[in-house]
Short mmCIF file of C-alpha atoms and ligand atoms in Angstrom, two decimals:
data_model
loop_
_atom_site.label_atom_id
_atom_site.label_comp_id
_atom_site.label_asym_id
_atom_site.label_seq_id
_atom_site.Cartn_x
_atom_site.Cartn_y
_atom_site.Cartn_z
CA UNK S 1 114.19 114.51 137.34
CA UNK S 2 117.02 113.23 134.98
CA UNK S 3 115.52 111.98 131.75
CA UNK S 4 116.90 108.83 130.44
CA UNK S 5 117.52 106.88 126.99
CA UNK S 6 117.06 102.77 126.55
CA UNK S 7 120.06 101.68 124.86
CA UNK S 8 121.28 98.20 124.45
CA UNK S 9 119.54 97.13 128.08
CA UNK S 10 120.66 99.87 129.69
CA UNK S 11 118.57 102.82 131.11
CA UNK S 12 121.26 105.57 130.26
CA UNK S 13 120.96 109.13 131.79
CA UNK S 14 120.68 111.40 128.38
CA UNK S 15 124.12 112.61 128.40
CA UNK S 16 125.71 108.81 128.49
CA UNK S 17 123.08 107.57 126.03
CA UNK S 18 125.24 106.55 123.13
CA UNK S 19 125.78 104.12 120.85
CA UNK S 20 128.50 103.09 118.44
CA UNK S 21 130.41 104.99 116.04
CA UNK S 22 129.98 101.95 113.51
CA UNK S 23 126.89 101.09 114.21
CA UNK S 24 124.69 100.29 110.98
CA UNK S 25 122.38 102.97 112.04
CA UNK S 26 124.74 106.18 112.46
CA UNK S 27 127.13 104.42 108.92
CA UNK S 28 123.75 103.59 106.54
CA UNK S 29 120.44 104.77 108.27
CA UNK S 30 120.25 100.75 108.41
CA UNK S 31 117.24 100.83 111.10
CA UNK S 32 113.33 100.95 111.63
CA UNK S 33 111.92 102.93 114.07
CA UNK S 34 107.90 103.34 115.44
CA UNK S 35 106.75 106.45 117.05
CA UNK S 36 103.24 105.76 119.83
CA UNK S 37 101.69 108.69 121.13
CA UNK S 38 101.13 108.48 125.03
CA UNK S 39 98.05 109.72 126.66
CA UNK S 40 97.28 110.04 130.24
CA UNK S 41 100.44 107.86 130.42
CA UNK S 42 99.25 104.92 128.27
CA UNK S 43 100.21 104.02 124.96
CA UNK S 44 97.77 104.51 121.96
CA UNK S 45 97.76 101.96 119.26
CA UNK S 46 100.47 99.59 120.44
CA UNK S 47 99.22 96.34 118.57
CA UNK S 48 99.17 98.46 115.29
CA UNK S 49 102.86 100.24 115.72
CA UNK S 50 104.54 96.92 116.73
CA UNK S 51 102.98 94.73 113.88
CA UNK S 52 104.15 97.92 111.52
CA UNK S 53 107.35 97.47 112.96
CA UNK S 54 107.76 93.83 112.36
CA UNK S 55 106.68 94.58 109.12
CA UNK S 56 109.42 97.26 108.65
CA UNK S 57 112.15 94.46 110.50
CA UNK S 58 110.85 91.78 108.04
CA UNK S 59 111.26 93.44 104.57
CA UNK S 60 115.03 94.34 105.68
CA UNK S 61 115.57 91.05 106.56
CA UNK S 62 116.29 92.31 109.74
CA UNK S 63 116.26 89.94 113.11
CA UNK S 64 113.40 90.83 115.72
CA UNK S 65 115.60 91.30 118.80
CA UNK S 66 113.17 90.44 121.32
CA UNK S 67 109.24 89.27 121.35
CA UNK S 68 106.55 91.92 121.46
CA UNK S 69 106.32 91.61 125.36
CA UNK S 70 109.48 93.04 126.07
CA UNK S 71 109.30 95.69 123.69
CA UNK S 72 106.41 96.49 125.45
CA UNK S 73 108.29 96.07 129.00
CA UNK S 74 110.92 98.92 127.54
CA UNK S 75 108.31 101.07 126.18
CA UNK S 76 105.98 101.47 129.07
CA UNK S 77 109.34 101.48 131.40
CA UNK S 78 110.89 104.54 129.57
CA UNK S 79 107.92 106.18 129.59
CA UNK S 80 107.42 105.85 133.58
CA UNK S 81 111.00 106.59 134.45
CA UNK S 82 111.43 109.90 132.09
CA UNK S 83 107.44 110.82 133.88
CA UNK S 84 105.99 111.57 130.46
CA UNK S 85 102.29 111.39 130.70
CA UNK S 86 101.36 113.07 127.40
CA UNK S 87 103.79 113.20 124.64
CA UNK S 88 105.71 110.57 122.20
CA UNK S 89 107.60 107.29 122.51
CA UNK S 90 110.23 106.64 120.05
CA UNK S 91 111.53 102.85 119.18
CA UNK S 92 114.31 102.44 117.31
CA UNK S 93 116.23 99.01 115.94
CA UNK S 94 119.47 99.00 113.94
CA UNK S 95 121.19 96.05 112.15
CA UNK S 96 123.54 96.05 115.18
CA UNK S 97 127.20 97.22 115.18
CA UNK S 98 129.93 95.65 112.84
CA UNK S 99 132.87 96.62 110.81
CA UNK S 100 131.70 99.26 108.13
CA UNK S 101 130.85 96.99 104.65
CA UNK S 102 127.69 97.72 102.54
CA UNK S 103 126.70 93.68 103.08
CA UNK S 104 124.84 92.51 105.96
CA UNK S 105 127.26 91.94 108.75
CA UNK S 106 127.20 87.88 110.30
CA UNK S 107 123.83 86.74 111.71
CA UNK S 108 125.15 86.68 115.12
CA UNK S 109 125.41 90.56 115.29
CA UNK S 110 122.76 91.53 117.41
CA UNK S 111 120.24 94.69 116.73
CA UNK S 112 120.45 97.90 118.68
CA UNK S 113 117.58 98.99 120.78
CA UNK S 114 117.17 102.14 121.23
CA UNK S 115 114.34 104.06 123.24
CA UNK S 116 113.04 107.47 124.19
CA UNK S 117 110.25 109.46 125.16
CA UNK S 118 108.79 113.05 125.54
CA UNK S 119 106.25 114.82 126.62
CA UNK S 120 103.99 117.46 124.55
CA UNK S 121 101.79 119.49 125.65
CA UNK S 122 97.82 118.44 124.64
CA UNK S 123 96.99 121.83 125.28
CA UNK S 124 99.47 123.28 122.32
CA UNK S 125 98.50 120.59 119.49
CA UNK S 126 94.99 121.29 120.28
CA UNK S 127 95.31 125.60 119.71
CA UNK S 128 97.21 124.11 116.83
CA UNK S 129 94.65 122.01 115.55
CA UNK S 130 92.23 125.19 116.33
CA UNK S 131 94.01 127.49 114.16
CA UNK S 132 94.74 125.11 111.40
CA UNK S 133 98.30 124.55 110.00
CA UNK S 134 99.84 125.71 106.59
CA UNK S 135 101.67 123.59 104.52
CA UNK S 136 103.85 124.22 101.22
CA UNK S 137 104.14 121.34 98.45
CA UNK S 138 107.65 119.96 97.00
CA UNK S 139 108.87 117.64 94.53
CA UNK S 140 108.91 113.89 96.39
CA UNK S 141 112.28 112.82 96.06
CA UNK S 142 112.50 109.72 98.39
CA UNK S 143 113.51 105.54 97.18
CA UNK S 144 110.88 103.80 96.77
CA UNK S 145 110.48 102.19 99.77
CA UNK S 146 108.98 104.52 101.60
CA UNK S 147 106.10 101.81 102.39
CA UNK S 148 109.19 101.10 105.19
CA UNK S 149 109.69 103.10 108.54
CA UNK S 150 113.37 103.49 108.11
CA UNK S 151 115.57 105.85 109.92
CA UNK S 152 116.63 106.77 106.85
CA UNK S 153 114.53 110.59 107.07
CA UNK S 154 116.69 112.94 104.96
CA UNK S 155 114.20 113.50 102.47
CA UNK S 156 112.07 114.37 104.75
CA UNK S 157 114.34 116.21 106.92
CA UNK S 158 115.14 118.80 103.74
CA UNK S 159 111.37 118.93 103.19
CA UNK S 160 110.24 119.83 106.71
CA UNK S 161 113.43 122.68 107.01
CA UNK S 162 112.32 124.42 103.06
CA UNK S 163 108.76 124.03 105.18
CA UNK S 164 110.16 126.24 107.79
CA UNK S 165 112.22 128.42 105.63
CA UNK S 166 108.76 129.71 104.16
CA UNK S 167 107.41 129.80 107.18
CA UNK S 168 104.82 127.20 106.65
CA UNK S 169 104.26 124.02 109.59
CA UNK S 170 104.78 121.12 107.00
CA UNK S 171 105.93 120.05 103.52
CA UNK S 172 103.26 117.79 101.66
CA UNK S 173 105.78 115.96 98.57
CA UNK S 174 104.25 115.47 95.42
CA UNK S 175 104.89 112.34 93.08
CA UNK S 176 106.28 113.05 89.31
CA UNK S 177 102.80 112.98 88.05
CA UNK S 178 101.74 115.74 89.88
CA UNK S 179 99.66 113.67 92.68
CA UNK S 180 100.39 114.53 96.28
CA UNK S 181 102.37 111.27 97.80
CA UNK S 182 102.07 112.10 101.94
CA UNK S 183 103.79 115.10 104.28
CA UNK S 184 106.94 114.69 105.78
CA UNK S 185 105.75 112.83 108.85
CA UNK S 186 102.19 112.65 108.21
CA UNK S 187 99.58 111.12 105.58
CA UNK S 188 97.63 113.67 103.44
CA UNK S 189 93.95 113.94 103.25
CA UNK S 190 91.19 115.94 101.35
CA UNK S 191 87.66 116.58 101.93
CA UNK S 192 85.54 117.02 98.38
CA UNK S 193 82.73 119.46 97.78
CA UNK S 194 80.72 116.86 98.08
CA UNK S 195 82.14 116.35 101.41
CA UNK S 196 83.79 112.78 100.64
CA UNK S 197 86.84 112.42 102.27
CA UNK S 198 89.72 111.36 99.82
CA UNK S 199 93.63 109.82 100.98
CA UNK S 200 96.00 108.21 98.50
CA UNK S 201 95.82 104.21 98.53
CA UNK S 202 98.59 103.04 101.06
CA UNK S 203 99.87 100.53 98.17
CA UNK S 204 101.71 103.02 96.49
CA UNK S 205 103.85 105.85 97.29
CA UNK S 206 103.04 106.39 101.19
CA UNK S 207 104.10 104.88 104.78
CA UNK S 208 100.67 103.02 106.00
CA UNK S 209 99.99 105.50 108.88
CA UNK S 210 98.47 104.34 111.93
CA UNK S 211 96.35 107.53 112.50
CA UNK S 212 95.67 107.29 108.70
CA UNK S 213 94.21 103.77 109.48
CA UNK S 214 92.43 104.50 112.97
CA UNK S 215 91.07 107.74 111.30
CA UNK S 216 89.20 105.81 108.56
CA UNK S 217 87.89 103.47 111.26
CA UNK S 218 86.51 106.47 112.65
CA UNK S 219 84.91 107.81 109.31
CA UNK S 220 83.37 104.71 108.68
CA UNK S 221 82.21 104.87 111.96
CA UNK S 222 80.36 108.31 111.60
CA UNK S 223 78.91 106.89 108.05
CA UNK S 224 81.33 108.99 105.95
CA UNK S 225 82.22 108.11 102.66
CA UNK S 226 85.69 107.97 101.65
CA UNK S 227 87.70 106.94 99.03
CA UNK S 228 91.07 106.10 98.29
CA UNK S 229 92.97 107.92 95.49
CA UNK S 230 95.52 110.11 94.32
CA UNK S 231 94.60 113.74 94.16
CA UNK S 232 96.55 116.69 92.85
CA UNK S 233 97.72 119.81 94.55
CA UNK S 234 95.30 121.10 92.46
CA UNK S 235 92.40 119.41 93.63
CA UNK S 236 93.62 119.74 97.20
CA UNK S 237 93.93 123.51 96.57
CA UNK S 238 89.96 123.41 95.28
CA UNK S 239 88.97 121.13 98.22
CA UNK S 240 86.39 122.05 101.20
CA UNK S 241 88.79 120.49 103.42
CA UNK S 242 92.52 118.93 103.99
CA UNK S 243 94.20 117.65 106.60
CA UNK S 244 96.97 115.32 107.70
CA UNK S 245 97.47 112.52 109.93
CA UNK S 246 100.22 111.45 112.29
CA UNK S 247 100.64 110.13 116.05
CA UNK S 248 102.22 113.05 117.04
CA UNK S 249 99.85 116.07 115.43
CA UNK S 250 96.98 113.24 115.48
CA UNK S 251 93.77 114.97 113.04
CA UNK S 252 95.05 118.21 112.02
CA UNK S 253 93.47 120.49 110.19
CA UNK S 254 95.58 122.60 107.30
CA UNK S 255 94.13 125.60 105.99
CA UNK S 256 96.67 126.91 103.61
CA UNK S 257 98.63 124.87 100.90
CA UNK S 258 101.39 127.27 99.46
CA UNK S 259 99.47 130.15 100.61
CA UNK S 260 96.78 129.22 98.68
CA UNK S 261 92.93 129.00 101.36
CA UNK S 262 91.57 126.20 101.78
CA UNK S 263 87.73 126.51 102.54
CA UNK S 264 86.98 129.48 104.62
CA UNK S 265 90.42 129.15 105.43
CA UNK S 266 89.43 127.53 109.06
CA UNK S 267 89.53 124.07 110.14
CA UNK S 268 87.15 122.10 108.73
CA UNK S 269 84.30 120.27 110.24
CA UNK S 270 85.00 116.77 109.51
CA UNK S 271 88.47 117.32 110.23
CA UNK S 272 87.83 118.51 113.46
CA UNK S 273 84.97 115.90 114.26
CA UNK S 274 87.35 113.05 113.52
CA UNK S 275 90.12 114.78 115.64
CA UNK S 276 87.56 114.64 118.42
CA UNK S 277 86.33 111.28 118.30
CA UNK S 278 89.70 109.56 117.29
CA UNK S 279 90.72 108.33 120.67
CA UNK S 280 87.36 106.59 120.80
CA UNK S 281 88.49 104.33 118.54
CA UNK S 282 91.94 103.97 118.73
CA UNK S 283 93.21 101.19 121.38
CA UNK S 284 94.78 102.58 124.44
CA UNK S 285 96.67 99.84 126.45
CA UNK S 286 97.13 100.31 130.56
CA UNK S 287 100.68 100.27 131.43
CA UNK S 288 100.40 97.08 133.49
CA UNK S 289 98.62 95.06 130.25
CA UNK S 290 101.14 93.88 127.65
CA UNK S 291 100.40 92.36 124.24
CA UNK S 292 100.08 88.81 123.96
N1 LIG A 301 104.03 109.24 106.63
C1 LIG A 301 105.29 109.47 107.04
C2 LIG A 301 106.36 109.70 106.02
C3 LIG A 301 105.59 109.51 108.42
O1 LIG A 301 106.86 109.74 108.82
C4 LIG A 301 104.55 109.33 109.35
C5 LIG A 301 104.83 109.37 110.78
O2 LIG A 301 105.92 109.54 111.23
C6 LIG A 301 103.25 109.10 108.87
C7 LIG A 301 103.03 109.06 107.51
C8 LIG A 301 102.11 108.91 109.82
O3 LIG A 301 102.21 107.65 110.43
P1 LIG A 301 101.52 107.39 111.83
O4 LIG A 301 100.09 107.77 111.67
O5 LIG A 301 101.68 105.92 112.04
O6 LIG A 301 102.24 108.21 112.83
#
């Protein structure tokens, strides 16, 4: 089966799927992107990643380049025709191609779309999830807009790599005060001794995850308390429990933070137990129903 790449209204078989050499994306990272997991060949939490996403567009004054519906059309369509039924679909909208200058290029420059998909296997990210992950903390060193899904992932691209270079899974980045911000490509979370969950406040310092925000749905849910705050890497190291959050890993569990145990150094319960139940209460659209 030949996998293929949306781009610009064209299904493209991956080889041919290009797209400009001065395109605002590839010349200044000038693009948002969402990520939706796919599960049993639906998309989970549509609604929420397209209203982040028009978020992202609309605080870089960036033109929606088509309504929700056909976003959705593309989505679902790249999905079917590159067969993934479990795995990741990847949206991504750039300020369009125009001659390179820092300034916005004329209003009638239209956005790229671009859009892919894979498949994962369920069965790997949940012996993952079994085993717990480690993670290694490092100085945040990101603009301050992170509250923005921009392409612009170099940060976080450095981070995951020293991650991997110390043969950890992720890279949780700490702010200048000493409080963990968010991982890489996930939100951070803590479970107290007194077993109440703890994430830092989306307001400041972290992208608004969509697992971050389904997850607490599903705390509140089971009746467990939470709070939103900062915590250390301290406090994380001292904690019962952490985890992280992300469409792709989903709930999953971390059991060392540079090297340090957390717990009995196994996944926790509460992690797990919201890893289980999160699909219960996150929104899985058919393929045939689009948002209004
Ligand atoms: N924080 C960052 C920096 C991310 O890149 C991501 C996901 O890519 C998340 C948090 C988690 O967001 P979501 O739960 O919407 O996947």
């Amino acid at each position: 089966m030949a996998r293929v790449i949306y781009v610009n209204g064209v299904y493209a078989p991956y080889a041919d799927a290009g797209v400009h050499a001065e395109d605002r994306g590839f010349q200044f990272a000038d693009g948002v992107y969402e990520v939706c997991e796919v599960r049993d060949g639906c998309l989970v939490d549509e609604r929420r990643h397209m209203a982040r996403l028009q978020r992202s567009l609309s605080e870089l004054r960036m033109a929606e380049p088509m309504d929700l519906r056909s976003l959705g059309v593309i989505l679902r369509e790249t999905v079917r025709r590159n067969r993934v039924k479990n795995g990741m679909v990847y949206l991504q909208i750039t300020r369009g191609v125009s001659r390179r200058d820092f300034a916005f290029p004329p209003a009638d420059v239209a956005p790229s779309v671009v859009c892919f998909a894979h498949s994962l296997s369920r069965e790997k990210g949940s012996k993952r999830a079994a085993a717990g992950i480690s993670v290694i903390t490092l100085p945040d060193i990101r603009w301050t807009r992170v509250d923005i899904k921009t392409t612009g992932l170099l940060a976080q691209s450095l981070a995951r790599q020293q991650a991997k270079d110390a043969g950890a899974d992720e890279a949780w980045m700490v702010d200048k005060d000493g409080f963990v911000t968010e991982g890489a490509s996930c939100n951070a979370w803590i479970v107290t001794g007194a077993g109440k969950l703890v994430t830092r406040p989306a307001e400041s310092g972290i992208l608004r995850g969509i697992t971050r925000e389904v997850a607490m749905e599903a705390a509140r849910a089971k009746g467990l308390r939470f709070e939103e705050r900062p915590f250390t890497v301290e406090e994380a190291k001292s904690a019962s429990e952490a985890f992280q959050t992300s469409a792709s890993g989903l709930v999953m569990p971390v059991v060392r933070i540079d090297g340090h145990v957390i717990g009995s150094g196994m996944p926790g319960d509460i992690a797990l137990e919201l890893r289980k139940t999160y699909h219960n209460v996150a929104e899985i659209s058919s393929p045939h129903e689009l948002l209004a």
